[in-house]
Amino acid sequence: GQQLNQSPQSMFIQEGEDVSMNCTSSSIFNTWLWYKQDPGEGPVLLIALYKAGELTSNGRLTAQFGITRKDSFLNISASIPSDVGIYFCAGRGSKGSSNTGKLIFGQGTTLQVKP
Amino acid sequence: GAVVSQHPSWVICKSGTSVKIECRSLDFQATTMFWYRQFPKQSLMLMATSNEGSKATYEQGVEKDKFLINHASLTLSTLTVTSAHPEDSSFYICSAWDRGPYGYTFGSGTRLTVV
């Protein structure tokens, strides 16, 4: 199946550092979502983006919907140990595309935070 | 908020048997439900999309006769893995979609181990 290109694949950072990860696609999406998944659990929504250019924050998290509608980034500021987990971007297909209504996931970014 | 209940959370079955996984939206009606499969250290791969009262749409490469999906009501979808084999061992996650404010809500996943 189709996947989005998410990078980096993994990050190992010191507590207090900022983190940035991004996703790109060859297709246009009309919604970008960012999720966090803990081991053995389903993904939990962090931020949803609905318009090109939109910049949205949720606490220490900030995400942007790229102008071209083919990319998005997520920033985490002042990381803490509980930020550890796998972060996924997901794009919802535009109407009329082969992915209409479907949520397609990136490969994930594994984040480890050293106290 | 929206809650999706997925059961069982884990199951071990013998090779050749069938296993049914349930996905229920508890406080909203889900127009569409999605089923994903996730192998260790990999992303969520969409298997199929089901709309209430109609046949599921399967992604390329997913065997519809092996992964039977029933979406009999707006709050319940089931995935049956028929004649399971060890290579079917995986983490299966459902997602319910609501046109309203909840968007996509994920279940907590089912760990299937076929021995």
XYZ file of N, CA and C in Angstrom:
690
model
N 0.812 -1.201 0.000
C 0.000 0.000 0.000
C 0.849 1.257 0.000
N 0.202 2.386 -0.259
C 0.935 3.634 -0.306
C 1.363 4.067 1.076
N 2.512 4.703 1.163
C 2.979 5.283 2.413
C 3.518 6.670 2.143
N 3.502 7.460 3.187
C 4.128 8.766 3.114
C 5.587 8.615 3.515
N 6.425 9.540 3.039
C 7.845 9.506 3.380
C 8.077 10.347 4.620
N 8.367 9.673 5.714
C 8.555 10.362 6.986
C 10.006 10.262 7.412
N 10.539 11.371 7.913
C 11.919 11.379 8.394
C 12.049 12.322 9.583
N 13.036 12.074 10.454
C 13.942 10.931 10.394
C 13.245 9.658 10.872
N 13.900 8.541 10.670
C 13.338 7.264 11.084
C 13.390 7.122 12.595
N 14.456 7.650 13.181
C 14.583 7.598 14.637
C 15.417 8.765 15.125
N 15.202 9.114 16.392
C 15.950 10.212 16.998
C 16.233 9.861 18.447
N 17.427 10.186 18.875
C 17.802 9.985 20.266
C 18.322 11.317 20.764
N 17.560 11.956 21.651
C 17.900 13.316 22.057
C 17.991 13.443 23.567
N 18.535 14.562 23.977
C 18.647 14.874 25.400
C 17.376 15.585 25.848
N 16.951 15.311 27.052
C 15.784 15.993 27.608
C 15.983 17.501 27.514
N 14.935 18.199 27.112
C 15.005 19.646 26.987
C 15.271 20.135 25.571
N 15.752 19.244 24.731
C 16.015 19.623 23.348
C 14.710 19.683 22.549
N 14.776 20.435 21.448
C 13.634 20.492 20.528
C 13.782 19.398 19.470
N 12.647 18.974 18.940
C 12.619 17.890 17.958
C 11.811 18.332 16.740
N 12.262 17.911 15.582
C 11.500 18.213 14.375
C 11.454 16.986 13.477
N 10.318 16.685 12.942
C 10.161 15.582 12.006
C 9.213 16.020 10.897
N 9.335 15.381 9.728
C 8.477 15.831 8.635
C 8.033 14.676 7.754
N 7.029 14.971 6.963
C 6.462 13.996 6.033
C 6.280 14.626 4.671
N 6.552 13.870 3.632
C 6.314 14.342 2.282
C 5.576 13.282 1.492
N 4.908 13.747 0.443
C 4.137 12.835 -0.381
C 4.175 13.304 -1.828
N 3.985 12.373 -2.715
C 3.890 12.740 -4.128
C 2.450 13.114 -4.469
N 1.531 12.801 -3.565
C 0.111 13.102 -3.779
C -0.322 14.250 -2.888
N -1.385 14.894 -3.299
C -1.972 15.967 -2.500
C -2.913 15.369 -1.468
N -2.845 15.888 -0.266
C -3.778 15.481 0.779
C -4.562 16.706 1.258
N -5.802 16.482 1.667
C -6.591 17.611 2.151
C -6.623 17.701 3.665
N -6.031 16.713 4.321
C -5.915 16.736 5.773
C -4.609 16.062 6.158
N -3.900 16.679 7.090
C -2.695 16.045 7.647
C -2.921 15.866 9.141
N -2.559 14.690 9.627
C -2.736 14.373 11.042
C -1.422 13.858 11.600
N -1.185 14.151 12.855
C -0.005 13.627 13.536
C -0.451 12.813 14.742
N 0.097 11.585 14.857
C -0.270 10.654 15.918
C 0.965 10.227 16.697
N 0.694 9.812 17.949
C 1.737 9.169 18.758
C 1.229 7.777 19.141
N 2.105 6.801 19.025
C 1.723 5.432 19.378
C 2.675 4.880 20.430
N 2.103 4.428 21.527
C 2.879 3.743 22.558
C 2.833 2.244 22.261
N 3.800 1.481 22.739
C 3.849 0.043 22.450
C 2.562 -0.672 22.830
N 2.044 -1.481 21.898
C 0.855 -2.271 22.186
C -0.442 -1.496 22.221
N -0.400 -0.244 21.760
C -1.601 0.581 21.773
C -1.903 1.093 20.369
N -3.128 1.587 20.199
C -3.458 2.241 18.949
C -2.906 3.658 18.944
N -2.807 4.281 17.787
C -2.304 5.651 17.716
C -3.288 6.647 18.329
N -2.719 7.675 18.937
C -3.520 8.720 19.564
C -3.260 10.028 18.833
N -4.325 10.722 18.472
C -4.194 11.955 17.704
C -3.550 13.066 18.530
N -2.562 13.727 17.917
C -1.900 14.862 18.563
C -2.391 16.174 17.977
N -2.314 16.275 16.662
C -2.690 17.516 15.979
C -3.326 17.165 14.638
N -4.357 17.930 14.271
C -5.011 17.789 12.971
C -4.889 19.107 12.211
N -4.580 19.000 10.920
C -4.414 20.171 10.061
C -5.327 20.028 8.856
N -6.080 21.089 8.555
C -7.107 20.982 7.513
C -6.928 21.924 6.332
N -6.047 22.920 6.465
C -5.877 23.886 5.376
C -4.410 24.067 5.060
N -4.117 24.207 3.758
C -2.744 24.457 3.338
C -2.225 25.717 4.022
N -1.007 25.607 4.570
C -0.422 26.737 5.265
C -0.764 26.822 6.740
N -1.712 26.038 7.166
C -2.155 26.101 8.567
C -1.033 25.712 9.522
N -0.915 26.492 10.579
C 0.063 26.222 11.635
C -0.719 26.070 12.931
N -0.605 24.930 13.570
C -1.409 24.651 14.762
C -0.537 24.157 15.902
N -0.843 24.602 17.109
C -0.088 24.180 18.288
C -0.980 23.442 19.263
N -0.354 22.521 19.985
C -1.029 21.782 21.050
C -0.008 21.614 22.161
N 0.016 22.570 23.086
C 1.034 22.550 24.131
C 2.415 22.778 23.547
N 3.298 21.814 23.788
C 4.668 21.938 23.271
C 4.797 21.458 21.830
N 3.714 21.023 21.257
C 3.723 20.515 19.883
C 3.214 21.575 18.910
N 3.895 21.676 17.785
C 3.458 22.576 16.710
C 3.569 21.821 15.399
N 2.547 21.940 14.571
C 2.582 21.267 13.280
C 2.105 22.220 12.203
N 2.596 22.011 10.991
C 2.176 22.852 9.860
C 1.803 22.000 8.659
N 0.805 22.467 7.941
C 0.317 21.864 6.705
C 1.014 22.630 5.580
N 1.813 21.940 4.783
C 2.572 22.619 3.749
C 1.703 23.282 2.690
N 2.216 24.354 2.138
C 1.498 25.127 1.137
C 1.143 24.274 -0.080
N 2.047 23.395 -0.448
C 1.808 22.550 -1.628
C 0.819 21.426 -1.344
N 0.455 21.247 -0.075
C -0.439 20.179 0.389
C 0.185 18.797 0.246
N 1.511 18.788 0.042
C 2.202 17.510 -0.104
C 3.171 17.261 1.040
N 3.150 18.115 2.056
C 4.070 17.887 3.151
C 3.567 18.519 4.447
N 4.156 18.048 5.543
C 3.806 18.571 6.860
C 4.971 18.325 7.799
N 5.092 19.177 8.815
C 6.117 18.918 9.823
C 5.516 19.002 11.215
N 6.212 18.352 12.145
C 5.827 18.391 13.565
C 7.053 18.780 14.371
N 6.891 19.770 15.225
C 7.952 20.155 16.146
C 7.508 19.891 17.575
N 8.443 19.393 18.377
C 8.210 19.229 19.806
C 9.261 20.067 20.506
N 8.823 20.974 21.328
C 9.788 21.833 22.021
C 10.021 21.321 23.438
N 11.235 21.570 23.916
C 11.604 21.232 25.294
C 11.162 19.814 25.659
N 11.704 18.846 24.968
C 11.274 17.450 25.137
C 11.441 16.972 26.583
N 10.561 16.052 26.953
C 10.582 15.434 28.280
C 10.539 13.909 28.100
N 10.925 13.156 29.107
C 10.979 11.693 28.957
C 9.682 11.049 28.472
N 8.543 11.585 28.838
C 7.271 10.977 28.425
C 6.942 11.227 26.954
N 7.781 11.988 26.268
C 7.597 12.173 24.824
C 8.060 10.938 24.053
N 8.722 10.025 24.737
C 9.207 8.801 24.088
C 8.049 8.056 23.426
N 8.286 7.580 22.226
C 7.249 6.832 21.518
C 7.495 6.900 20.028
N 6.532 6.412 19.279
C 6.625 6.466 17.822
C 5.610 7.488 17.328
N 6.074 8.402 16.509
C 5.219 9.446 15.959
C 4.956 9.139 14.484
N 3.696 9.235 14.119
C 3.303 8.979 12.732
C 2.604 10.195 12.153
N 2.940 10.506 10.917
C 2.114 11.450 10.167
C 1.101 10.619 9.396
N -0.004 11.227 9.048
C -1.022 10.557 8.240
C -1.709 11.593 7.373
N -1.974 11.210 6.141
C -2.650 12.118 5.226
C -3.966 11.526 4.771
N -4.969 12.383 4.682
C -6.278 11.934 4.187
C -6.403 12.351 2.734
N -6.730 11.353 1.890
C -6.781 11.585 0.472
C -7.821 12.598 0.056
N -7.478 13.381 -0.961
C -8.407 14.376 -1.480
C -9.535 13.707 -2.244
N -10.652 14.404 -2.337
C -11.804 13.897 -3.075
C -11.418 13.723 -4.531
N -11.760 12.559 -5.068
C -11.448 12.294 -6.459
C -10.132 11.587 -6.668
N -9.312 11.517 -5.611
C -8.036 10.805 -5.740
C -8.261 9.329 -5.428
N -7.226 8.537 -5.701
C -7.334 7.100 -5.429
C -7.389 6.833 -3.928
N -7.022 7.811 -3.150
C -7.034 7.655 -1.689
C -8.155 8.430 -1.021
N -9.200 8.725 -1.751
C -10.305 9.498 -1.189
C -10.795 8.876 0.111
N -10.799 9.681 1.179
C -11.325 9.225 2.454
C -10.396 8.323 3.242
N -9.327 7.837 2.635
C -8.433 6.918 3.323
C -7.368 7.695 4.074
N -6.935 7.120 5.173
C -5.856 7.704 5.952
C -4.600 6.887 5.687
N -3.617 7.537 5.098
C -2.374 6.861 4.742
C -1.290 7.318 5.714
N -0.518 6.373 6.232
C 0.464 6.671 7.265
C 1.891 6.756 6.741
N 2.674 7.564 7.424
C 4.112 7.585 7.204
C 4.759 6.408 7.918
N 6.059 6.245 7.720
C 6.757 5.077 8.272
C 7.011 5.195 9.766
N 6.853 6.393 10.302
C 7.022 6.600 11.731
C 8.399 7.115 12.102
N 8.456 7.872 13.175
C 9.705 8.358 13.759
C 9.749 7.899 15.204
N 10.752 7.102 15.522
C 10.900 6.622 16.894
C 11.727 7.630 17.673
N 11.150 8.139 18.732
C 11.814 9.162 19.540
C 12.225 8.584 20.884
N 13.492 8.766 21.201
C 13.995 8.378 22.520
C 14.565 9.623 23.172
N 14.238 9.821 24.446
C 14.668 11.002 25.180
C 15.498 10.569 26.367
N 16.707 11.077 26.425
C 17.613 10.749 27.527
C 17.432 11.769 28.645
N 17.098 11.316 29.841
C 16.878 12.257 30.958
C 18.146 13.017 31.323
N -15.237 12.580 24.655
C -14.651 12.388 23.348
C -15.038 11.044 22.752
N -14.666 10.848 21.496
C -14.996 9.611 20.808
C -14.171 8.450 21.337
N -14.808 7.310 21.486
C -14.117 6.109 21.966
C -14.433 4.951 21.031
N -13.396 4.245 20.655
C -13.546 3.030 19.860
C -13.011 1.866 20.676
N -13.861 0.882 20.881
C -13.486 -0.283 21.672
C -13.146 -1.432 20.737
N -11.992 -2.019 20.917
C -11.567 -3.129 20.065
C -11.291 -4.352 20.948
N -11.862 -5.490 20.538
C -11.683 -6.727 21.315
C -11.477 -7.927 20.405
N -10.678 -8.889 20.804
C -9.910 -8.885 22.051
C -8.655 -8.032 21.897
N -7.967 -7.761 22.982
C -6.727 -6.992 22.899
C -5.577 -7.899 22.472
N -5.701 -9.176 22.767
C -4.716 -10.121 22.263
C -5.372 -11.486 22.131
N -4.864 -12.283 21.205
C -5.410 -13.614 21.011
C -4.319 -14.509 20.436
N -4.288 -15.737 20.938
C -3.383 -16.757 20.413
C -4.249 -17.870 19.844
N -3.993 -18.266 18.625
C -4.812 -19.317 18.029
C -3.915 -20.309 17.303
N -4.487 -21.461 17.058
C -3.752 -22.500 16.331
C -3.849 -22.254 14.838
N -2.825 -22.655 14.142
C -2.804 -22.535 12.696
C -4.000 -23.284 12.094
N -4.691 -22.643 11.171
C -5.839 -23.267 10.529
C -7.177 -22.857 11.100
N -7.166 -22.237 12.248
C -8.420 -21.789 12.855
C -8.722 -20.357 12.437
N -9.938 -19.910 12.775
C -10.353 -18.542 12.438
C -10.474 -17.706 13.698
N -10.237 -16.440 13.545
C -10.280 -15.507 14.679
C -11.103 -14.289 14.281
N -11.986 -13.867 15.184
C -12.804 -12.685 14.911
C -12.399 -11.556 15.840
N -12.227 -10.386 15.261
C -11.880 -9.181 16.015
C -13.023 -8.187 15.859
N -13.456 -7.602 16.982
C -14.568 -6.656 16.947
C -14.089 -5.227 17.167
N -14.768 -4.311 16.504
C -14.461 -2.897 16.649
C -15.784 -2.152 16.813
N -15.945 -1.492 17.944
C -17.184 -0.781 18.227
C -16.940 0.696 18.518
N -17.746 1.532 17.912
C -17.721 2.947 18.274
C -18.749 3.120 19.393
N -18.289 3.602 20.533
C -19.138 3.581 21.729
C -20.075 4.770 21.860
N -19.676 5.928 21.402
C -20.505 7.104 21.644
C -20.735 7.928 20.378
N -20.541 7.284 19.241
C -20.848 7.966 17.986
C -21.095 6.917 16.915
N -21.718 7.341 15.850
C -21.986 6.433 14.744
C -20.902 6.604 13.684
N -20.296 5.510 13.326
C -19.186 5.547 12.380
C -19.673 5.214 10.975
N -19.607 6.216 10.124
C -20.006 5.995 8.734
C -19.109 4.963 8.072
N -17.850 5.076 8.380
C -16.857 4.235 7.738
C -15.893 3.700 8.797
N -15.495 2.459 8.624
C -14.470 1.894 9.502
C -13.325 1.365 8.654
N -12.143 1.489 9.183
C -10.939 1.069 8.484
C -10.235 -0.001 9.312
N -9.595 -0.919 8.616
C -8.795 -1.951 9.291
C -7.352 -1.857 8.813
N -6.441 -1.832 9.800
C -5.022 -1.727 9.521
C -4.294 -2.934 10.110
N -3.134 -3.208 9.534
C -2.252 -4.239 10.067
C -0.893 -3.586 10.288
N -0.267 -3.932 11.399
C 1.024 -3.343 11.718
C 1.976 -4.435 12.168
N 3.050 -4.625 11.428
C 4.087 -5.573 11.818
C 5.072 -4.842 12.720
N 5.843 -5.607 13.527
C 6.760 -4.979 14.486
C 7.676 -3.958 13.835
N 7.784 -2.819 14.470
C 8.662 -1.735 14.045
C 8.303 -1.197 12.649
N 7.065 -1.398 12.240
C 6.628 -0.877 10.951
C 5.406 0.015 11.125
N 5.015 0.619 10.043
C 3.881 1.540 10.083
C 2.558 0.783 9.963
N 1.476 1.530 10.064
C 0.152 0.962 9.874
C -0.136 0.877 8.377
N -0.505 -0.289 7.931
C -0.837 -0.484 6.532
C -2.332 -0.741 6.405
N -2.987 0.076 5.603
C -4.422 -0.061 5.424
C -4.739 -1.367 4.709
N -5.660 -2.132 5.305
C -6.075 -3.398 4.691
C -7.364 -3.211 3.905
N -8.338 -2.550 4.534
C -9.645 -2.441 3.899
C -10.446 -1.318 4.524
N -11.411 -0.859 3.745
C -12.340 0.182 4.166
C -13.743 -0.396 4.115
N -14.500 -0.219 5.180
C -15.867 -0.752 5.151
C -16.877 0.327 5.497
N -17.941 0.336 4.737
C -19.064 1.232 4.992
C -20.253 0.402 5.438
N -21.003 0.930 6.380
C -22.121 0.202 6.947
C -23.081 -0.263 5.865
N -23.371 -1.561 5.880
C -24.351 -2.119 4.965
C -23.842 -2.441 3.579
N -22.575 -2.208 3.313
C -22.050 -2.541 1.989
C -20.775 -3.353 2.111
N -20.346 -3.872 0.970
C -19.144 -4.711 0.979
C -17.904 -3.861 1.229
N -16.941 -4.472 1.883
C -15.696 -3.762 2.158
C -14.873 -3.617 0.883
N -14.075 -2.567 0.851
C -13.138 -2.351 -0.243
C -11.752 -2.683 0.262
N -11.096 -3.622 -0.402
C -9.798 -4.092 0.052
C -8.667 -3.417 -0.712
N -7.578 -3.191 -0.009
C -6.394 -2.645 -0.653
C -5.723 -3.743 -1.486
N -4.951 -3.286 -2.432
C -4.254 -4.219 -3.312
C -3.363 -5.141 -2.499
N -3.439 -6.432 -2.812
C -2.608 -7.407 -2.129
C -3.233 -8.004 -0.884
N -4.388 -7.509 -0.469
C -5.067 -8.060 0.701
C -6.140 -9.033 0.237
N -6.068 -10.268 0.732
C -7.002 -11.310 0.289
C -8.358 -11.148 0.968
N -9.366 -10.840 0.199
C -10.682 -10.599 0.787
C -11.320 -11.872 1.329
N -10.946 -13.028 0.778
C -11.512 -14.280 1.284
C -10.838 -14.731 2.566
N -9.694 -14.171 2.842
C -8.984 -14.528 4.063
C -9.326 -13.568 5.198
N -9.482 -12.325 4.854
C -9.800 -11.298 5.852
C -11.227 -10.821 5.591
N -12.160 -11.468 6.277
C -13.570 -11.157 6.075
C -13.985 -9.994 6.956
N -14.593 -9.002 6.350
C -15.017 -7.826 7.094
C -16.521 -7.685 6.988
N -17.136 -7.498 8.152
C -18.577 -7.283 8.227
C -18.840 -5.985 8.970
N -19.670 -5.140 8.365
C -19.985 -3.849 8.984
C -21.498 -3.740 9.023
N -22.093 -4.485 9.956
C -23.536 -4.658 9.980
C -24.296 -3.461 10.539
N -23.619 -2.648 11.337
C -24.296 -1.494 11.912
C -23.344 -0.313 11.937
N -23.862 0.846 12.284
C -23.040 2.055 12.323
C -22.101 2.095 13.513
N -22.195 1.095 14.385
C -21.316 1.083 15.554
C -20.467 -0.173 15.675
N -20.585 -1.084 14.721
C -19.843 -2.344 14.846
C -19.305 -2.828 13.512
N -18.014 -3.110 13.514
C -17.389 -3.768 12.375
C -16.563 -4.932 12.907
N -16.531 -6.026 12.172
C -15.727 -7.174 12.594
C -14.778 -7.585 11.481
N -13.613 -8.041 11.898
C -12.613 -8.591 10.984
C -12.391 -10.033 11.388
N -12.606 -10.966 10.473
C -12.367 -12.374 10.743
C -11.188 -12.836 9.911
N -10.163 -13.315 10.590
C -9.005 -13.886 9.906
C -9.284 -15.374 9.766
N -9.503 -15.820 8.556
C -9.875 -17.213 8.347
C -8.644 -18.061 8.063
N -8.703 -19.301 8.517
C -7.609 -20.250 8.304
C -6.264 -19.569 8.559
N -6.135 -19.086 9.774
C -4.947 -18.297 10.123
C -3.662 -19.111 10.033
N -2.601 -18.438 9.608
C -1.273 -19.050 9.543
C -0.300 -18.169 10.310
N 0.833 -18.710 10.688
C 1.795 -17.914 11.468
C 2.144 -16.572 10.836
N 2.165 -16.500 9.510
C 2.501 -15.221 8.868
C 1.408 -14.169 9.019
N 0.234 -14.586 9.521
C -0.843 -13.630 9.799
C -0.673 -12.982 11.163
N 0.277 -13.484 11.922
C 0.539 -12.902 13.241
C 0.936 -11.436 13.053
N 0.218 -10.566 13.739
C 0.448 -9.135 13.559
C -0.389 -8.369 14.574
N -0.277 -7.058 14.534
C -1.089 -6.165 15.355
C -2.152 -5.580 14.428
N -3.411 -5.836 14.719
C -4.508 -5.360 13.883
C -5.212 -4.210 14.601
N -5.417 -3.120 13.883
C -6.007 -1.924 14.490
C -7.173 -1.452 13.627
N -8.272 -1.114 14.286
C -9.396 -0.565 13.553
C -9.475 0.935 13.802
N -10.145 1.615 12.901
C -10.372 3.048 13.050
C -11.782 3.353 12.572
N -12.479 4.143 13.345
C -13.832 4.532 12.969
C -13.828 6.001 12.580
N -14.554 6.292 11.504
C -14.584 7.671 11.024
C -15.971 8.269 11.191
N -15.979 9.470 11.710
C -17.222 10.197 11.932
C -17.158 11.509 11.166
N -18.230 11.850 10.476
C -18.232 13.087 9.697
C -18.188 14.324 10.579
N -18.537 14.137 11.828
C -18.586 15.249 12.757
C -17.213 15.616 13.282
N -17.170 16.079 14.516
C -15.914 16.609 15.047
C -14.860 15.571 15.400
N -15.238 14.317 15.497
C -14.285 13.328 15.988
C -13.308 12.851 14.926
N -13.710 12.885 13.677
C -12.810 12.452 12.624
C -12.475 10.984 12.766
N -11.194 10.678 12.727
C -10.730 9.304 12.845
C -10.403 8.981 14.303
N -10.979 7.905 14.813
C -10.663 7.447 16.159
C -10.207 6.000 16.071
N -9.086 5.700 16.704
C -8.514 4.365 16.601
C -8.841 3.512 17.822
N -8.985 2.206 17.558
C -9.096 1.254 18.643
C -7.718 1.020 19.238
N -7.674 0.240 20.302
C -6.406 0.007 20.995
C -5.621 -1.158 20.402
N -6.186 -1.788 19.376
C -5.437 -2.823 18.673
C -5.633 -4.223 19.227
N -5.365 -5.202 18.384
C -5.439 -6.621 18.747
C -4.151 -7.300 18.315
N -3.468 -7.892 19.271
C -2.245 -8.628 18.963
C -2.623 -10.073 18.653
N -2.469 -10.490 17.405
C -2.796 -11.854 17.000
C -1.511 -12.655 16.851
N -1.464 -13.786 17.538
C -0.340 -14.708 17.412
C -0.884 -16.049 16.969
N -0.397 -16.524 15.841
C -0.840 -17.814 15.312
C 0.291 -18.808 15.517
N -0.026 -19.891 16.208
C 1.018 -20.876 16.520
C 0.772 -22.200 15.795
